[in-house]
Structures are given as structure tokens and as C-alpha cells.
CSV table of C-alpha atoms in Angstrom, one decimal:
chain,number,residue,atom,x,y,z
A,23,MET,CA,-33.6,42.8,3.7
A,24,ASN,CA,-37.0,43.1,5.5
A,25,ILE,CA,-40.3,44.0,3.9
A,26,ASP,CA,-40.0,47.7,4.6
A,27,GLN,CA,-36.6,47.9,3.0
A,28,ALA,CA,-37.9,45.9,0.0
A,29,LEU,CA,-40.8,48.3,-0.5
A,30,GLU,CA,-38.6,51.3,0.1
A,31,TRP,CA,-36.4,50.1,-2.8
A,32,ILE,CA,-39.3,49.5,-5.1
A,33,HIS,CA,-40.8,53.0,-4.3
A,34,SER,CA,-37.3,54.6,-4.8
A,35,ARG,CA,-37.7,53.9,-8.5
A,36,LEU,CA,-40.7,56.4,-8.6
A,37,LYS,CA,-38.1,59.1,-9.3
A,38,PHE,CA,-38.1,57.8,-12.9
A,39,ASN,CA,-41.9,58.4,-12.9
A,40,ILE,CA,-44.0,57.1,-15.9
A,41,ARG,CA,-41.8,56.4,-18.9
A,42,PRO,CA,-43.9,54.7,-21.6
A,43,GLY,CA,-42.0,52.1,-23.7
A,44,LEU,CA,-41.2,48.4,-23.5
A,45,THR,CA,-37.4,48.4,-24.0
A,46,ARG,CA,-36.5,48.4,-20.3
A,47,VAL,CA,-39.1,45.8,-19.1
A,48,GLU,CA,-38.2,43.5,-22.0
A,49,ALA,CA,-34.5,43.7,-21.0
A,50,LEU,CA,-35.4,42.9,-17.3
A,51,LEU,CA,-37.6,40.0,-18.2
A,52,LYS,CA,-34.9,38.6,-20.4
A,53,LEU,CA,-32.6,38.5,-17.4
A,54,LEU,CA,-35.3,36.8,-15.4
A,55,GLY,CA,-35.7,34.0,-18.0
A,56,ASN,CA,-38.8,35.5,-19.8
A,57,PRO,CA,-41.4,34.1,-17.4
A,58,GLU,CA,-44.2,35.6,-19.5
A,59,ARG,CA,-43.6,32.9,-22.1
A,60,ASP,CA,-44.6,30.2,-19.6
A,61,LEU,CA,-48.0,31.8,-18.6
A,62,SER,CA,-51.5,31.5,-19.8
A,63,MET,CA,-52.9,35.0,-19.5
A,64,LEU,CA,-55.8,37.4,-20.1
A,65,HIS,CA,-55.0,41.1,-20.7
A,66,ILE,CA,-57.4,43.8,-19.5
A,67,ALA,CA,-57.2,47.5,-20.5
A,68,GLY,CA,-59.7,50.5,-20.1
A,69,THR,CA,-60.1,53.9,-18.5
A,70,ASN,CA,-62.4,52.5,-15.8
A,71,GLY,CA,-63.9,49.1,-14.9
A,72,LYS,CA,-60.6,47.1,-15.2
A,73,GLY,CA,-60.4,46.1,-11.6
A,74,SER,CA,-64.0,45.1,-11.3
A,75,THR,CA,-63.8,43.1,-14.6
A,76,VAL,CA,-60.7,41.4,-13.3
A,77,ALA,CA,-62.5,40.5,-10.0
A,78,PHE,CA,-65.6,39.1,-11.8
A,79,THR,CA,-63.4,37.1,-14.2
A,80,ARG,CA,-61.2,35.8,-11.4
A,81,SER,CA,-64.2,34.7,-9.5
A,82,ILE,CA,-65.8,32.9,-12.5
A,83,LEU,CA,-62.6,31.1,-13.5
A,84,ARG,CA,-62.0,30.0,-9.9
A,85,GLN,CA,-65.3,28.1,-10.0
A,86,LEU,CA,-63.5,25.8,-12.5
A,87,GLY,CA,-61.0,24.9,-9.9
A,88,LEU,CA,-58.3,26.9,-11.6
A,89,THR,CA,-55.4,28.7,-9.8
A,90,VAL,CA,-56.0,32.3,-10.8
A,91,ALA,CA,-53.3,35.0,-10.5
A,92,THR,CA,-54.1,38.7,-10.7
A,93,PHE,CA,-51.9,41.7,-11.4
A,94,THR,CA,-53.7,44.9,-10.5
A,95,SER,CA,-53.3,48.5,-9.3
A,96,PRO,CA,-53.4,50.4,-7.1
A,97,PHE,CA,-53.7,48.3,-3.9
A,98,ILE,CA,-56.3,49.1,-1.3
A,99,GLU,CA,-55.1,47.3,1.9
A,100,SER,CA,-51.5,46.0,1.2
A,101,PHE,CA,-48.9,46.3,-1.5
A,102,GLY,CA,-48.9,42.6,-2.0
A,103,GLU,CA,-52.5,42.7,-3.4
A,104,ARG,CA,-51.0,44.0,-6.6
A,105,MET,CA,-49.8,40.5,-7.4
A,106,ALA,CA,-52.1,37.9,-5.9
A,107,ILE,CA,-52.9,34.2,-6.4
A,108,ASN,CA,-56.4,33.0,-5.6
A,109,GLU,CA,-57.0,36.4,-4.0
A,110,ARG,CA,-54.1,35.9,-1.6
A,111,PRO,CA,-51.5,38.8,-1.8
A,112,ILE,CA,-47.9,37.7,-2.4
A,113,PRO,CA,-46.4,36.9,1.1
A,114,ASP,CA,-43.8,39.4,2.4
A,115,GLU,CA,-41.1,36.8,2.3
A,116,LYS,CA,-41.7,36.0,-1.3
A,117,LEU,CA,-41.7,39.7,-2.3
A,118,ILE,CA,-38.4,40.1,-0.4
A,119,PHE,CA,-37.0,37.1,-2.3
A,120,TYR,CA,-37.9,38.6,-5.7
A,121,VAL,CA,-36.7,42.1,-4.8
A,122,GLU,CA,-33.3,40.6,-3.8
A,123,GLN,CA,-33.3,38.8,-7.1
A,124,VAL,CA,-34.3,41.8,-9.2
A,125,LYS,CA,-32.4,44.6,-7.5
A,126,PRO,CA,-28.9,43.6,-8.8
A,127,LEU,CA,-30.4,43.1,-12.3
A,128,VAL,CA,-31.8,46.6,-12.3
A,129,GLU,CA,-28.5,48.0,-11.1
A,130,GLN,CA,-26.8,46.1,-14.0
A,131,LEU,CA,-29.3,47.6,-16.5
A,132,ASP,CA,-28.9,51.1,-15.0
A,133,ALA,CA,-25.2,50.9,-16.1
A,134,ASP,CA,-26.4,50.7,-19.7
A,135,GLU,CA,-27.9,53.9,-21.0
A,136,ARG,CA,-30.3,52.0,-23.3
A,137,PHE,CA,-32.0,50.4,-20.3
A,138,ALA,CA,-31.3,52.8,-17.4
A,139,GLY,CA,-34.0,54.1,-15.2
A,140,ILE,CA,-36.3,51.2,-14.9
A,141,THR,CA,-39.5,52.4,-13.1
A,142,GLU,CA,-41.4,51.0,-10.1
A,143,PHE,CA,-44.2,49.7,-12.4
A,144,GLU,CA,-41.8,48.0,-14.7
A,145,ILE,CA,-40.2,46.3,-11.7
A,146,ILE,CA,-43.4,45.0,-10.2
A,147,THR,CA,-44.7,43.9,-13.7
A,148,ALA,CA,-41.5,41.7,-14.0
A,149,VAL,CA,-41.7,40.5,-10.4
A,150,ALA,CA,-45.4,39.5,-10.8
A,151,LEU,CA,-44.8,37.6,-14.0
A,152,ARG,CA,-41.8,35.7,-12.5
A,153,TYR,CA,-43.8,34.9,-9.3
A,154,PHE,CA,-46.8,33.7,-11.3
A,155,ALA,CA,-44.6,31.5,-13.5
A,156,ASP,CA,-42.7,30.1,-10.5
A,157,GLU,CA,-46.0,29.2,-8.8
A,158,LYS,CA,-47.2,27.6,-12.0
A,159,VAL,CA,-50.6,29.3,-11.9
A,160,ASP,CA,-53.3,28.1,-14.4
A,161,VAL,CA,-54.1,31.6,-15.6
A,162,ALA,CA,-53.0,35.1,-14.9
A,163,LEU,CA,-55.2,38.1,-15.3
A,164,ILE,CA,-53.0,41.1,-16.2
A,165,GLU,CA,-54.5,44.6,-15.7
A,166,VAL,CA,-52.9,47.4,-17.8
A,167,GLY,CA,-51.3,50.1,-15.7
A,168,LEU,CA,-51.7,53.1,-18.1
A,169,GLY,CA,-52.9,53.1,-21.7
A,170,GLY,CA,-51.9,49.9,-23.4
A,171,LEU,CA,-49.6,50.2,-26.4
A,172,LEU,CA,-46.6,51.4,-24.4
A,173,ASP,CA,-47.6,50.0,-21.0
A,174,SER,CA,-45.0,47.6,-19.5
A,175,THR,CA,-47.7,44.8,-19.3
A,176,ASN,CA,-47.9,44.9,-23.1
A,177,VAL,CA,-44.9,42.5,-23.3
A,178,ILE,CA,-47.3,39.6,-22.9
A,179,GLN,CA,-49.1,37.3,-25.4
A,180,PRO,CA,-52.5,36.6,-23.9
A,181,VAL,CA,-55.1,34.0,-24.8
A,182,ALA,CA,-57.6,36.9,-25.1
A,183,SER,CA,-57.7,40.7,-24.4
A,184,ALA,CA,-60.4,43.1,-23.2
A,185,ILE,CA,-61.0,46.8,-23.3
A,186,THR,CA,-63.6,47.9,-20.7
A,187,THR,CA,-64.2,51.6,-21.3
A,188,ILE,CA,-62.7,54.6,-22.9
A,189,GLY,CA,-62.7,58.0,-21.2
A,190,LEU,CA,-60.7,61.2,-21.0
A,191,ASP,CA,-58.0,60.4,-18.4
A,192,HIS,CA,-54.2,60.7,-18.3
A,193,MET,CA,-54.6,63.1,-21.3
A,194,ASP,CA,-51.0,64.5,-20.7
A,195,ILE,CA,-49.7,61.0,-21.7
A,196,LEU,CA,-52.4,59.2,-23.7
A,197,GLY,CA,-53.8,62.0,-25.9
A,198,SER,CA,-56.4,64.8,-25.7
A,199,THR,CA,-59.3,63.0,-27.7
A,200,LEU,CA,-61.2,59.8,-27.2
A,201,GLU,CA,-59.8,58.6,-30.5
A,202,GLU,CA,-56.2,59.1,-29.4
A,203,ILE,CA,-56.8,57.4,-26.1
A,204,ALA,CA,-58.6,54.5,-27.8
A,205,ALA,CA,-55.5,54.1,-30.1
A,206,GLN,CA,-53.3,53.7,-27.0
A,207,LYS,CA,-55.7,51.2,-25.4
A,208,ALA,CA,-56.1,49.3,-28.6
A,209,GLY,CA,-52.3,48.8,-28.5
A,210,ILE,CA,-52.9,45.6,-26.4
A,211,ILE,CA,-54.7,43.9,-29.4
A,212,LYS,CA,-52.4,41.1,-30.6
A,213,PRO,CA,-52.6,39.4,-34.0
A,214,HIS,CA,-55.2,36.6,-34.2
A,215,THR,CA,-56.1,37.1,-30.5
A,216,PRO,CA,-59.7,37.5,-29.5
A,217,LEU,CA,-60.8,40.9,-28.1
A,218,VAL,CA,-63.8,41.7,-26.0
A,219,SER,CA,-64.9,45.4,-25.7
A,220,GLY,CA,-67.3,46.9,-23.2
A,221,ARG,CA,-69.7,49.9,-23.5
A,222,ILE,CA,-67.6,52.3,-25.6
A,223,SER,CA,-68.6,55.4,-27.5
A,224,ASP,CA,-68.8,55.2,-31.3
A,225,GLU,CA,-65.7,57.3,-32.0
A,226,ALA,CA,-63.5,55.3,-29.7
A,227,LEU,CA,-65.0,52.0,-30.8
A,228,LYS,CA,-64.2,52.8,-34.5
A,229,VAL,CA,-60.5,53.0,-33.7
A,230,ILE,CA,-60.6,49.7,-31.7
A,231,GLN,CA,-62.4,48.0,-34.5
A,232,GLN,CA,-59.9,49.2,-37.1
A,233,THR,CA,-57.0,48.0,-35.0
A,234,ALA,CA,-58.7,44.6,-34.5
A,235,GLU,CA,-59.3,44.2,-38.3
A,236,THR,CA,-55.7,45.2,-39.0
A,237,LYS,CA,-54.5,42.5,-36.5
A,238,GLN,CA,-57.0,40.0,-37.7
A,239,ALA,CA,-58.3,39.7,-34.2
A,240,LYS,CA,-61.9,38.6,-33.7
A,241,HIS,CA,-63.7,41.4,-31.9
A,242,TYR,CA,-66.6,40.7,-29.6
A,243,GLN,CA,-68.6,44.0,-29.1
A,244,PHE,CA,-70.9,44.9,-26.2
A,245,GLY,CA,-74.5,45.2,-27.5
A,246,VAL,CA,-73.6,43.4,-30.7
A,247,ASP,CA,-71.9,40.0,-29.9
A,248,TYR,CA,-73.2,39.9,-26.3
A,249,GLN,CA,-76.1,41.8,-24.7
A,250,VAL,CA,-77.4,42.6,-21.3
A,251,GLU,CA,-80.8,43.6,-19.9
A,252,VAL,CA,-80.7,45.3,-16.5
A,253,LEU,CA,-83.4,44.1,-14.1
A,254,GLU,CA,-84.3,45.4,-10.6
A,255,ASP,CA,-81.9,45.5,-7.7
A,256,GLU,CA,-78.6,43.8,-8.6
A,257,TYR,CA,-80.0,41.4,-11.2
A,258,PHE,CA,-79.5,41.2,-15.0
A,259,ASN,CA,-79.9,39.0,-18.1
A,260,TYR,CA,-77.0,38.0,-20.4
A,261,ARG,CA,-77.2,36.7,-23.9
A,262,ASP,CA,-74.8,35.9,-26.7
A,263,ASP,CA,-74.9,33.6,-29.7
A,264,HIS,CA,-74.5,30.5,-27.6
A,265,PHE,CA,-75.6,31.4,-24.1
A,266,GLU,CA,-78.8,32.9,-22.5
A,267,LEU,CA,-78.6,33.5,-18.8
A,268,THR,CA,-81.5,35.0,-17.0
A,269,HIS,CA,-81.8,36.7,-13.6
A,270,LEU,CA,-78.1,36.7,-12.8
A,271,GLU,CA,-77.1,38.2,-9.5
A,272,LYS,CA,-74.0,40.3,-9.1
A,273,SER,CA,-72.4,41.0,-5.7
A,274,LEU,CA,-71.0,44.4,-6.6
A,275,LEU,CA,-73.3,47.4,-6.2
A,276,GLY,CA,-74.1,49.7,-9.1
A,277,VAL,CA,-75.7,49.6,-12.5
A,278,HIS,CA,-72.4,50.0,-14.3
A,279,GLN,CA,-71.2,46.7,-12.8
A,280,VAL,CA,-73.6,44.9,-15.1
A,281,ASP,CA,-71.4,46.0,-18.0
A,282,ASN,CA,-68.3,44.7,-16.2
A,283,ALA,CA,-69.9,41.5,-15.2
A,284,ALA,CA,-71.1,40.8,-18.8
A,285,LEU,CA,-67.7,41.5,-20.2
A,286,ALA,CA,-66.2,39.1,-17.6
A,287,ILE,CA,-68.7,36.4,-18.7
A,288,LYS,CA,-67.8,36.8,-22.3
A,289,LEU,CA,-64.1,36.9,-21.6
A,290,SER,CA,-64.4,33.8,-19.4
A,291,LEU,CA,-66.4,31.9,-22.0
A,292,ILE,CA,-63.8,32.7,-24.7
A,293,TYR,CA,-61.0,31.6,-22.4
A,294,ALA,CA,-62.8,28.4,-21.5
A,295,GLU,CA,-63.4,27.6,-25.2
A,296,LYS,CA,-59.8,28.3,-26.2
A,297,MET,CA,-58.4,26.1,-23.3
A,298,LYS,CA,-61.0,23.4,-23.9
A,299,LEU,CA,-62.6,23.9,-20.5
A,300,SER,CA,-66.3,23.4,-19.7
A,301,LEU,CA,-67.8,26.6,-18.1
A,302,SER,CA,-71.3,25.9,-16.8
A,303,GLU,CA,-74.1,28.3,-16.1
A,304,ASN,CA,-73.9,27.4,-12.5
A,305,ALA,CA,-70.1,28.3,-12.4
A,306,ILE,CA,-71.0,31.7,-13.9
A,307,ARG,CA,-73.8,32.3,-11.4
A,308,LYS,CA,-71.7,31.3,-8.4
A,309,GLY,CA,-68.7,33.4,-9.7
A,310,LEU,CA,-70.7,36.6,-10.0
A,311,GLN,CA,-72.3,36.1,-6.5
A,312,ALA,CA,-68.9,35.5,-4.9
A,313,THR,CA,-67.0,38.5,-6.5
A,314,PHE,CA,-65.5,41.0,-4.1
A,315,TRP,CA,-63.7,44.2,-5.0
A,316,PRO,CA,-63.0,46.8,-2.3
A,317,ALA,CA,-63.9,50.5,-2.6
A,318,ARG,CA,-66.2,50.1,-5.6
A,319,MET,CA,-69.6,51.1,-4.3
A,320,GLU,CA,-68.6,49.1,-1.2
A,321,GLN,CA,-71.0,49.1,1.8
A,322,ILE,CA,-68.5,49.3,4.5
A,323,SER,CA,-71.2,49.8,7.1
A,324,HIS,CA,-75.0,49.1,6.9
A,325,ARG,CA,-76.2,51.0,10.0
A,326,PRO,CA,-75.4,53.8,9.5
A,327,LEU,CA,-75.1,53.3,5.7
A,328,ILE,CA,-71.5,54.1,4.6
A,329,ILE,CA,-70.3,53.7,1.1
A,330,LEU,CA,-66.8,53.8,-0.3
A,331,ASP,CA,-66.3,54.4,-4.0
A,332,GLY,CA,-63.1,55.1,-5.8
A,333,ALA,CA,-64.6,57.5,-8.5
A,334,HIS,CA,-61.2,58.9,-9.3
A,335,ASN,CA,-61.8,60.6,-12.6
A,336,VAL,CA,-64.6,62.2,-14.5
A,337,HIS,CA,-65.7,59.1,-16.3
A,338,ALA,CA,-65.9,57.1,-13.0
A,339,MET,CA,-67.8,60.1,-11.5
A,340,HIS,CA,-70.5,59.9,-14.2
A,341,ARG,CA,-71.0,56.2,-13.2
A,342,LEU,CA,-71.1,57.1,-9.5
A,343,LEU,CA,-73.8,59.7,-10.1
A,344,GLU,CA,-75.9,57.2,-12.1
A,345,ASN,CA,-75.6,54.8,-9.2
A,346,LEU,CA,-76.6,57.3,-6.6
A,347,LYS,CA,-79.8,58.1,-8.6
A,348,THR,CA,-80.6,54.3,-8.9
A,349,GLU,CA,-79.6,53.1,-5.5
A,350,PHE,CA,-80.3,56.1,-3.1
A,351,SER,CA,-83.0,58.2,-4.7
A,352,GLY,CA,-84.8,60.4,-2.1
A,353,ARG,CA,-82.2,59.9,0.6
A,354,LYS,CA,-79.9,62.6,2.0
A,355,ILE,CA,-76.3,62.0,0.9
A,356,ILE,CA,-73.4,63.4,2.8
A,357,ILE,CA,-70.3,63.3,0.5
A,358,LEU,CA,-66.7,63.4,1.7
A,359,PHE,CA,-64.4,63.8,-1.3
A,360,SER,CA,-60.7,64.1,-2.0
A,361,ALA,CA,-58.5,63.5,-5.1
A,362,ILE,CA,-55.0,63.9,-6.5
A,363,VAL,CA,-53.9,66.9,-8.4
A,364,THR,CA,-53.4,65.0,-11.7
A,365,LYS,CA,-57.2,64.6,-12.0
A,366,ASP,CA,-59.9,67.2,-13.1
A,367,ILE,CA,-60.9,68.0,-9.6
A,368,THR,CA,-62.9,71.1,-10.5
A,369,GLU,CA,-65.1,69.1,-12.9
A,370,MET,CA,-65.6,66.3,-10.4
A,371,ILE,CA,-66.6,68.8,-7.7
A,372,LYS,CA,-69.2,70.4,-10.1
A,373,MET,CA,-70.6,66.9,-10.7
A,374,LEU,CA,-70.9,66.1,-7.0
A,375,GLN,CA,-72.6,69.5,-6.4
A,376,SER,CA,-75.3,68.4,-8.8
A,377,VAL,CA,-76.4,65.5,-6.5
A,378,ASP,CA,-79.9,66.1,-5.2
A,379,ASN,CA,-80.4,66.5,-1.4
A,380,SER,CA,-76.6,66.3,-0.7
A,381,ARG,CA,-74.0,68.0,1.4
A,382,LEU,CA,-70.5,68.2,0.0
A,383,ILE,CA,-67.3,68.2,2.1
A,384,LEU,CA,-63.8,68.5,0.5
A,385,THR,CA,-60.8,67.2,2.3
A,386,THR,CA,-57.2,66.2,1.8
A,387,PHE,CA,-55.1,63.2,2.9
A,388,ASP,CA,-51.6,61.9,3.4
A,389,TYR,CA,-50.3,61.5,-0.1
A,390,PRO,CA,-47.7,63.5,-2.1
A,391,LYS,CA,-50.1,64.4,-4.9
A,392,ALA,CA,-53.2,65.0,-2.7
A,393,LEU,CA,-55.1,68.2,-3.4
A,394,LYS,CA,-54.3,71.2,-1.2
A,395,LEU,CA,-57.3,72.8,0.4
A,396,GLU,CA,-56.0,76.3,0.2
A,397,GLU,CA,-56.4,76.1,-3.6
A,398,PHE,CA,-60.1,75.5,-3.2
A,399,THR,CA,-61.2,78.1,-0.6
A,400,TYR,CA,-63.3,79.9,-3.3
A,401,LEU,CA,-65.7,76.9,-3.2
A,402,GLU,CA,-66.9,77.9,0.2
A,403,ARG,CA,-69.1,80.5,-1.4
A,404,ASP,CA,-70.8,77.6,-3.2
A,405,ASN,CA,-71.6,75.9,0.1
A,406,VAL,CA,-68.8,73.3,-0.3
A,407,GLU,CA,-67.3,72.7,3.2
A,408,LEU,CA,-63.5,72.4,3.5
A,409,VAL,CA,-62.1,70.1,6.2
A,410,GLU,CA,-58.4,69.4,6.8
A,411,ASN,CA,-58.7,66.3,9.0
A,412,TRP,CA,-60.9,63.6,7.4
A,413,LYS,CA,-60.6,61.3,10.3
A,414,ASP,CA,-62.1,63.8,12.8
A,415,GLU,CA,-64.8,64.7,10.2
A,416,TYR,CA,-65.7,61.1,9.7
A,417,HIS,CA,-66.5,60.6,13.4
A,418,VAL,CA,-68.6,63.8,13.5
A,419,LEU,CA,-70.5,62.7,10.4
A,420,LYS,CA,-71.0,59.2,11.6
A,421,ASP,CA,-72.5,60.3,14.9
A,422,MET,CA,-75.0,62.7,13.3
A,423,LEU,CA,-76.3,60.4,10.5
A,424,LYS,CA,-80.0,59.8,10.6
A,425,GLU,CA,-81.5,56.4,9.8
A,426,ASP,CA,-82.1,57.2,6.1
A,427,ASP,CA,-78.9,59.2,5.5
A,428,VAL,CA,-76.0,57.9,3.4
A,429,LEU,CA,-72.4,58.8,4.0
A,430,LEU,CA,-70.5,58.5,0.7
A,431,MET,CA,-66.7,58.7,0.8
A,432,THR,CA,-65.3,59.0,-2.7
A,433,GLY,CA,-62.5,60.2,-4.9
A,434,SER,CA,-58.9,58.9,-5.3
A,435,LEU,CA,-58.3,55.2,-4.8
A,436,TYR,CA,-55.3,56.2,-2.6
A,437,PHE,CA,-57.7,58.1,-0.4
A,438,MET,CA,-60.0,55.1,-0.3
A,439,ALA,CA,-57.2,52.9,0.7
A,440,GLN,CA,-56.4,55.1,3.8
A,441,ILE,CA,-60.1,55.4,4.7
A,442,ARG,CA,-60.7,51.7,4.4
A,443,GLU,CA,-57.7,50.8,6.5
A,444,TYR,CA,-58.8,53.2,9.2
A,445,LEU,CA,-62.4,52.1,9.2
A,446,LEU,CA,-61.5,48.5,9.5
A,447,GLU,CA,-59.2,49.3,12.4
A,448,GLN,CA,-62.0,51.1,14.1
A,449,LYS,CA,-64.3,48.1,13.6
A,450,ASN,CA,-61.8,45.7,15.1
A,451,LYS,CA,-61.5,47.9,18.2
A,452,GLN,CA,-65.2,47.6,18.9
């Protein structure tokens, strides 16, 4: 088996799509020797902000000299990013090794109707846990795929859990109200296991708090058990009952990243305390400054200024619009946007149309669920431009940008992945 064949087999399981429930992944993990029982882990759920919070937490914990594994989705540059150790994606040969180990087990389970139809996400969850256990990592940061309660990552027993944000997304699966979605996210809360929550609306927070009380899980709330004060540029102050950190600098652009950084600090402090590790102020400062997370308000070019941001749902789009006002007020913003059909594209376009001094261009990209431009021709009367080939359009826009202009490419993270790969290729050719 080569890497293309290994990935082709993993992706072939997409035909089973999303099938919430833990029965299948538990059966597969049992056949793999239950690697999750040998790992020290943190579990992170939320509508948005999971990836950035994982990135900040990883960077802080690495300052302690720990080997830190991360399980995240989707990938931006290579599939192996989804299961990485110390920011290094799983090597192709290792991924092939685990696919060859798992494939016959999946075929064995397919023969039993109770476990048949294991999905792609369930397979990579199991592979990641086996890989991390084999490599004897010090800590694994596990990002929830979808929801929480019935997500295949919910087989783990973490040292602590986190819920970043709650917004209306994946409503066909998770529920149509913030309370219903919060109940799914709160499903990751384990008995007597600390929980840190981010900036969450009252109605959703109430559900999380009730679940935490039922599970007798100590709940650390944003604004109550830890606070932030946003300063100018990329600086902020952090305070909790034991720590006061002033003028912290974060490397990721955007006001909302203060919330994610603060949650990561609290989560790291709890982990360090539980594991009897000493986490210094200097380690936190260095960790925040060293954090990198692609396609989240990422400046891919400075002259001209080109920003990539995976604002892939309405909640993330609100954050993006806040950041545009804060970071680029008064500048002309050219926006190239695309999304997948499972998202509220119409609402996101309306939001982008509200950006002052902007020009909005809608495009499509090479992905099965990418939007079809013919369904949006009515937008042309609202001065939204429709462009089929985003690569050609990128070169046109780049050449016409004035010194103070900003080119923002945003939308689906799958779209961001393709843009990022292309732009880095172009840079390497220069």
C-alpha cells in the first residue's frame, strides 16, 4: 500500500457519512488494545475556536518540554496534520502502517451488523489514539469533530475538558436551538473532571452549568473564574484567582483570539496543577507568542496585504466582521468568498455585504459540496460579482491592489486549504 491508496481507503468510508454514536469506534478501539486508556488527554469542543485554542494550548504546554500530540480537523496543508506530534504531521509511512493494521479490523466489524459501516472520522480517531499511545506522548489534545455527546472522540477520559463557543451550526444533526446544541457539546463533560468554558451566551451556558453540576465537574467560566482585558494591537491582560498576567502578546490576529488564548491559559494551568507540573508566567508568554494556526486571520502576504480566514459559518463570520472593524478600519477590503452547501451561505453573504468600503466576489472551488455559482446569479443585482475560476481572479486582484487595500479570502476551510497550497506554491516559484 502507498500513501495514496491508504488515503483512498480512508476516504472510501465517507459513504457512511456522519453517523453519531460510540458503539462502532468503541469496538474498533477494543480490537486495537484500547490505546485511549494509556493517554493523558485534554478534550476540546465548541462551535468555533477549537483549533485556535488547541494551537495556543499546545504551544504553552510545549514550553514545559512536553511531547504534545494534537488531533484536529480539517487539515489545511496535508492529511497527516490531523494527527500530529509536536506540530509534525504523522509521517506517510506511519499512516500506511496504521491503515494496514486497521483495514482488516474494519472489514471484520463490517461483517457484524452491530458495528458495520465504520466512518472515516471514526477510523482516524482510532488511528490517532493508537499512534499517540505507541509514541508515548506526554499529552494529547483531542478536538471534537462534531457536537460532543455522540462524537467518536467522546470515548476518552481526559484530565480536563473545554467548550470554546456555542453557535448555530450543524443544526440538522445537533439541534435547532442554542440550548439543544449546548446539550450536545456538554456531552463531553465527564464526572469529577474539570471543565473550562469560553465566551458563551447565557441560555447555552445554563445548559453547560447544569450538566457540570450533575456530573460534579468543577466548571471554570469565562468572565467569572478567569477574566481578560483587551489592550491595543495584539495585547491583553489575564487574571484568575491565582494568576495575574499583564500585557500578554498573542501571535494570532483578531480580537476573538484573546478569548481562545485566555481559555488555553486556564486549561493549561489546570492541566499543570493536575499533573504536578510547574507552569511559569514566562512559559505562558512564550507559548502565546509562538502559536501558529493557518488560515485564521493569517497574513499570507504583507505587501500587498492578503489575509486568509476560515470563517466557515455564521458565528465565525460575526467574529471576522468584528476583526475587520478593529484591524482594517478605513481601508478598502476586497473579499473573495466561497463556502460549502451545508452552511448558511445566504446569511454569510449578507454579512459580508455589510462591510464598509468593500467589494464582494463569490466563487467556487474543487470540492464535492462546494457552492454552485448558477444558484447565486440573483446576487449580481446586489453588486456581488460571480467568478468561476478563483485562481485567475486572485492574480487579477493581486496586480490591482493599492498600497492600503486588503485582499481577504474567506469561507470554507476546505477552500482555504486549496488557496493556501496554491499561494505557497506561487511563493516558492518566485
